[in-house]
Coordinates of C-alpha atoms in Angstrom, one line a residue:
Chain A
M1326 CA -2.5 36.6 152.4
N1327 CA -2.1 40.3 153.1
I1328 CA -2.7 43.5 151.3
V1329 CA 0.2 46.0 152.1
H1330 CA 0.7 49.6 151.2
R1331 CA 3.1 52.4 152.0
I1332 CA 2.5 56.1 151.5
G1333 CA 4.3 59.3 152.7
V1334 CA 2.3 62.2 154.0
K1335 CA 3.7 65.7 154.3
A1336 CA 2.0 66.3 157.6
P1337 CA 2.8 65.8 161.3
A1338 CA 2.2 62.2 162.6
S1339 CA -0.4 63.7 165.0
K1340 CA -2.5 64.9 162.1
V1341 CA -2.3 61.5 160.3
Y1342 CA -3.1 59.8 163.5
D1343 CA -6.2 62.0 164.1
A1344 CA -7.4 61.1 160.6
L1345 CA -7.3 57.4 161.7
A1346 CA -8.4 57.6 165.3
T1347 CA -11.4 59.8 165.2
I1348 CA -14.8 59.5 163.6
E1349 CA -14.4 63.0 162.0
G1350 CA -11.0 62.1 160.7
L1351 CA -12.1 58.8 159.1
A1352 CA -15.2 60.5 157.5
G1353 CA -12.7 62.9 155.9
W1354 CA -11.0 60.3 153.7
W1355 CA -12.7 57.0 153.7
T1356 CA -16.5 57.4 153.8
E1357 CA -18.6 60.3 154.9
R1358 CA -21.0 57.9 156.6
T1359 CA -18.7 56.9 159.5
T1360 CA -20.3 56.4 162.9
G1361 CA -19.7 54.7 166.3
S1362 CA -16.9 54.9 168.9
S1363 CA -13.3 55.0 167.7
K1364 CA -12.0 54.2 171.2
V1365 CA -10.3 50.9 172.1
G1366 CA -13.1 48.4 172.7
G1367 CA -15.5 50.4 170.7
S1368 CA -16.6 49.7 167.1
V1369 CA -16.8 51.9 164.1
A1370 CA -19.3 51.4 161.2
F1371 CA -18.4 52.5 157.7
M1372 CA -21.3 52.7 155.2
F1373 CA -20.8 53.3 151.5
H1374 CA -23.2 54.7 149.0
T1375 CA -23.3 55.9 145.4
P1376 CA -23.3 59.6 144.6
D1377 CA -27.1 59.5 144.1
G1378 CA -27.6 58.0 147.6
K1379 CA -27.9 54.2 147.0
E1380 CA -26.4 52.1 149.8
I1381 CA -23.8 49.7 148.5
G1382 CA -22.6 48.0 151.7
G1383 CA -20.3 48.6 154.6
F1384 CA -18.0 47.3 157.3
T1385 CA -17.9 47.4 161.1
M1386 CA -14.5 47.3 162.8
D1387 CA -13.7 46.6 166.4
V1388 CA -11.0 48.9 167.5
L1389 CA -8.1 46.7 169.0
E1390 CA -5.3 49.2 169.6
L1391 CA -4.6 52.9 169.5
A1392 CA -1.1 54.2 170.1
P1393 CA -1.0 58.0 169.5
E1394 CA 1.1 59.0 166.5
Q1395 CA 2.2 55.4 166.1
R1396 CA -0.4 52.8 165.4
V1397 CA -4.1 52.0 164.8
R1398 CA -5.4 48.4 164.6
W1399 CA -8.9 47.1 163.9
R1400 CA -10.5 43.7 163.4
V1401 CA -13.4 43.4 161.0
K1402 CA -16.6 42.4 162.9
D1403 CA -19.2 42.7 160.2
G1404 CA -19.1 43.2 156.4
P1405 CA -18.6 41.0 153.3
P1406 CA -17.7 37.4 154.3
E1407 CA -14.2 37.8 152.9
W1408 CA -13.5 40.7 155.3
V1409 CA -15.0 39.3 158.5
G1410 CA -12.2 38.3 160.9
T1411 CA -9.5 40.0 159.0
D1412 CA -7.2 42.7 160.6
I1413 CA -6.4 46.2 159.4
E1414 CA -3.5 48.1 160.8
F1415 CA -1.8 51.5 160.2
H1416 CA 1.8 52.0 161.5
L1417 CA 3.1 55.5 161.5
S1418 CA 6.8 56.6 161.5
R1419 CA 8.8 59.8 160.5
Q1420 CA 11.2 59.5 157.6
D1421 CA 12.8 62.6 156.0
D1422 CA 10.0 65.2 156.0
Y1423 CA 7.2 62.6 155.8
T1424 CA 4.9 60.7 158.1
I1425 CA 5.1 57.2 156.6
V1426 CA 2.0 55.2 156.8
M1427 CA 2.6 51.4 156.6
F1428 CA -0.8 49.9 155.9
A1429 CA -1.7 46.2 156.1
H1430 CA -5.0 44.4 155.7
R1431 CA -4.1 40.9 157.0
N1432 CA -5.4 37.3 157.0
W1433 CA -7.4 37.1 153.8
R1434 CA -8.2 33.5 153.5
E1435 CA -8.0 33.3 149.6
E1436 CA -6.5 35.5 146.9
V1437 CA -9.8 36.1 145.3
E1438 CA -10.7 38.8 142.7
F1439 CA -12.3 40.8 145.4
M1440 CA -9.1 41.0 147.3
A1441 CA -7.3 42.4 144.3
H1442 CA -10.1 45.0 143.9
C1443 CA -9.8 45.9 147.6
S1444 CA -6.0 46.2 147.3
T1445 CA -6.3 48.8 144.5
K1446 CA -9.2 50.5 146.3
W1447 CA -7.1 50.8 149.5
A1448 CA -4.4 52.5 147.6
T1449 CA -6.8 55.1 146.3
F1450 CA -8.2 55.7 149.8
L1451 CA -4.6 56.1 151.2
L1452 CA -4.0 58.8 148.6
S1453 CA -7.3 60.3 149.9
L1454 CA -6.0 60.0 153.5
R1455 CA -2.8 61.8 152.3
D1456 CA -4.7 64.6 150.7
F1457 CA -6.9 64.9 153.8
A1458 CA -4.0 65.1 156.2
E1459 CA -2.0 67.5 154.0
S1460 CA -4.8 69.9 152.8
G1461 CA -7.9 69.1 154.9
K1462 CA -9.7 67.8 151.8
G1463 CA -9.9 64.0 150.9
Q1464 CA -12.1 62.1 148.5
P1465 CA -14.2 60.0 150.8
S1466 CA -17.2 57.9 149.5
P1467 CA -19.5 58.7 147.8
N1468 CA -17.0 60.9 145.9
D1469 CA -14.2 58.4 146.0
L1470 CA -12.2 57.6 142.9
K1471 CA -14.0 54.8 141.0
I1472 CA -11.8 51.9 139.7
G1473 CA -14.2 49.8 137.6
N1474 CA -17.5 47.9 137.7
W1475 CA -17.2 47.2 141.4
H1476 CA -17.1 50.9 142.3
Chain B
M1146 CA 3.9 36.9 149.1
N1147 CA 2.1 38.5 146.2
I1148 CA 1.0 42.0 145.3
V1149 CA -2.5 41.9 143.6
H1150 CA -4.6 44.6 142.0
R1151 CA -7.7 44.8 139.9
I1152 CA -8.9 47.7 137.8
G1153 CA -11.6 48.2 135.2
V1154 CA -10.8 50.1 131.9
K1155 CA -13.5 51.5 129.6
A1156 CA -11.6 50.5 126.5
P1157 CA -11.4 47.3 124.3
A1158 CA -9.2 44.5 125.5
S1159 CA -7.2 44.9 122.3
K1160 CA -6.2 48.5 123.4
V1161 CA -5.3 47.4 126.9
Y1162 CA -3.3 44.5 125.6
D1163 CA -1.4 46.8 123.2
A1164 CA -0.5 49.0 126.2
L1165 CA 1.1 45.9 127.9
A1166 CA 2.6 44.1 124.9
T1167 CA 4.4 46.9 123.0
I1168 CA 7.3 49.2 123.8
E1169 CA 5.2 52.2 122.8
G1170 CA 2.3 51.1 125.0
L1171 CA 4.5 50.5 128.0
A1172 CA 6.2 53.9 127.6
G1173 CA 2.7 55.5 127.6
W1174 CA 1.8 54.6 131.2
W1175 CA 4.8 53.1 133.1
T1176 CA 8.0 54.9 132.1
E1177 CA 8.9 56.9 129.1
R1178 CA 12.3 55.2 129.0
T1179 CA 11.1 51.7 127.9
T1180 CA 13.4 49.9 125.5
G1181 CA 14.0 46.4 124.2
S1182 CA 12.0 43.6 122.6
S1183 CA 8.5 43.0 123.9
K1184 CA 8.2 39.6 122.1
V1185 CA 8.2 36.2 123.9
G1186 CA 11.8 35.4 124.6
G1187 CA 12.9 39.0 124.4
S1188 CA 13.5 41.4 127.3
V1189 CA 12.3 44.9 128.1
A1190 CA 14.2 47.4 130.1
F1191 CA 12.4 50.0 132.1
M1192 CA 14.5 53.0 133.4
F1193 CA 13.1 55.6 135.8
H1194 CA 14.4 59.1 136.3
T1195 CA 13.4 62.2 138.2
P1196 CA 11.7 65.1 136.3
D1197 CA 15.0 66.8 136.2
G1198 CA 16.7 63.8 134.5
K1199 CA 18.5 62.1 137.3
E1200 CA 18.4 58.3 136.9
I1201 CA 16.8 56.4 139.9
G1202 CA 17.0 52.8 138.8
G1203 CA 15.2 50.3 136.7
F1204 CA 14.1 46.8 135.9
T1205 CA 14.7 44.4 133.1
M1206 CA 12.0 41.8 132.4
D1207 CA 12.1 38.6 130.4
V1208 CA 8.8 38.2 128.4
L1209 CA 7.4 34.7 129.3
E1210 CA 4.0 34.8 127.7
L1211 CA 1.8 36.9 125.4
A1212 CA -1.8 35.9 124.7
P1213 CA -3.5 38.6 122.7
E1214 CA -6.3 40.3 124.6
Q1215 CA -5.8 37.9 127.5
R1216 CA -2.5 37.7 129.2
V1217 CA 1.0 39.2 129.5
R1218 CA 3.6 37.5 131.8
W1219 CA 7.1 38.7 132.7
R1220 CA 9.9 37.5 134.9
V1221 CA 12.3 40.0 136.5
K1222 CA 15.8 39.4 135.3
D1223 CA 17.5 42.5 136.6
G1224 CA 16.7 45.3 139.1
P1225 CA 16.6 45.7 142.9
P1226 CA 17.4 42.4 144.6
E1227 CA 13.9 42.1 146.0
W1228 CA 12.5 42.1 142.5
V1229 CA 14.9 39.7 140.7
G1230 CA 13.3 36.3 140.1
T1231 CA 9.7 37.6 140.8
D1232 CA 6.9 37.3 138.3
I1233 CA 4.6 39.9 137.0
E1234 CA 1.3 39.1 135.2
F1235 CA -1.6 40.9 133.7
H1236 CA -4.8 38.9 133.0
L1237 CA -7.5 40.6 130.9
S1238 CA -11.2 39.8 130.8
R1239 CA -14.4 41.6 129.8
Q1240 CA -17.0 42.3 132.5
D1241 CA -19.9 44.7 131.9
D1242 CA -18.5 47.5 129.8
Y1243 CA -15.0 47.2 131.1
T1244 CA -11.8 45.4 130.3
I1245 CA -10.8 44.1 133.7
V1246 CA -7.1 43.9 134.4
M1247 CA -6.1 41.4 137.1
F1248 CA -2.6 42.3 138.1
A1249 CA -0.2 40.2 140.2
H1250 CA 3.4 40.7 141.2
R1251 CA 4.2 37.2 142.6
N1252 CA 6.8 35.5 144.7
W1253 CA 8.2 38.3 146.9
R1254 CA 10.4 36.6 149.4
E1255 CA 9.7 38.9 152.4
E1256 CA 6.9 41.4 153.2
V1257 CA 9.4 44.3 153.4
E1258 CA 8.6 48.0 153.5
F1259 CA 9.8 48.2 149.9
M1260 CA 7.1 45.6 148.9
A1261 CA 4.4 47.8 150.5
H1262 CA 5.8 50.9 148.6
C1263 CA 5.7 48.9 145.3
S1264 CA 2.1 47.8 146.0
T1265 CA 0.9 51.3 146.3
K1266 CA 3.1 52.4 143.4
W1267 CA 1.6 49.6 141.2
A1268 CA -1.8 50.9 141.9
T1269 CA -1.0 54.4 140.8
F1270 CA 0.6 53.0 137.6
L1271 CA -2.5 50.9 136.9
L1272 CA -4.5 54.1 137.1
S1273 CA -2.1 55.5 134.6
L1274 CA -2.6 52.4 132.4
R1275 CA -6.3 53.0 132.6
D1276 CA -6.0 56.6 131.6
F1277 CA -3.6 55.8 128.8
A1278 CA -6.0 53.1 127.3
E1279 CA -9.1 55.2 127.7
S1280 CA -7.7 58.6 126.6
G1281 CA -4.3 58.1 125.1
K1282 CA -2.7 60.0 127.9
G1283 CA -1.1 58.3 131.0
Q1284 CA 1.3 59.5 133.7
P1285 CA 4.5 57.5 133.0
S1286 CA 7.7 58.3 134.8
P1287 CA 9.1 60.9 135.2
N1288 CA 5.7 62.5 135.5
D1289 CA 4.2 59.7 137.7
L1290 CA 2.3 60.4 140.8
K1291 CA 4.7 60.6 143.7
I1292 CA 3.7 58.8 146.9
G1293 CA 6.4 59.7 149.4
N1294 CA 10.2 59.9 150.1
W1295 CA 10.8 56.8 147.9
H1296 CA 9.3 58.5 144.7

């Protein structure tokens, strides 16, 4: 079971790639509390908190692949049990005047309610990635768009 | 292959249900050009156009099931070949102060790029559904949030 998304960004592929392949970039659209090494063989920790500072969990990803302006792949090393061992990938291409991001979060074991939540949440974060790459301003956690009782 | 989403709406289940089970409701968050019969056994046509009035395609759904405040199910009768024969369902429940919408678009035959586009697009329309149920104002086509070169 996979979550898939597609979004077009009016920015060069290099800009979108930097937002996916550097700690500063990731902190600009996913969560402000992003730390670690974003090189292949390194791992990146993403921590999430509420606007008033309460920690609400996080993920650690092993960086499997980096292909400049083309591809970023991670495997989830730590986080909610449903996430551990799943793969996340971003494929970039150019179409018309857009950098197209093909996103996939692969190998969920069950189609649980949490998977549906994460699917919608990924969409909102990809909109944040787009805004960040286009304008320099995304909506990373803790100022991310809330989509219900699970944040 | 399924697209799944989950969103919480701060409105009564009856209000969310009405937005899914009536022509006026559907026109308030998905596309202004919604016509047909939304009763079980009827079919509903959804047409999409650009802000300047150019038609860009549409879908016709057979209404399979209506369970007030709980469930709406459709089967796609007409539209893009990837959509025909697929099933769309909305399951409603109450959690905390939210009406939770569990959405699924089931039985895609292949994980094509168009499926990824539709997944992201569904997320933005579910945000529109939420806004419509909460405030009376959604972002239906042609004023829907654009997500790239495929609208």
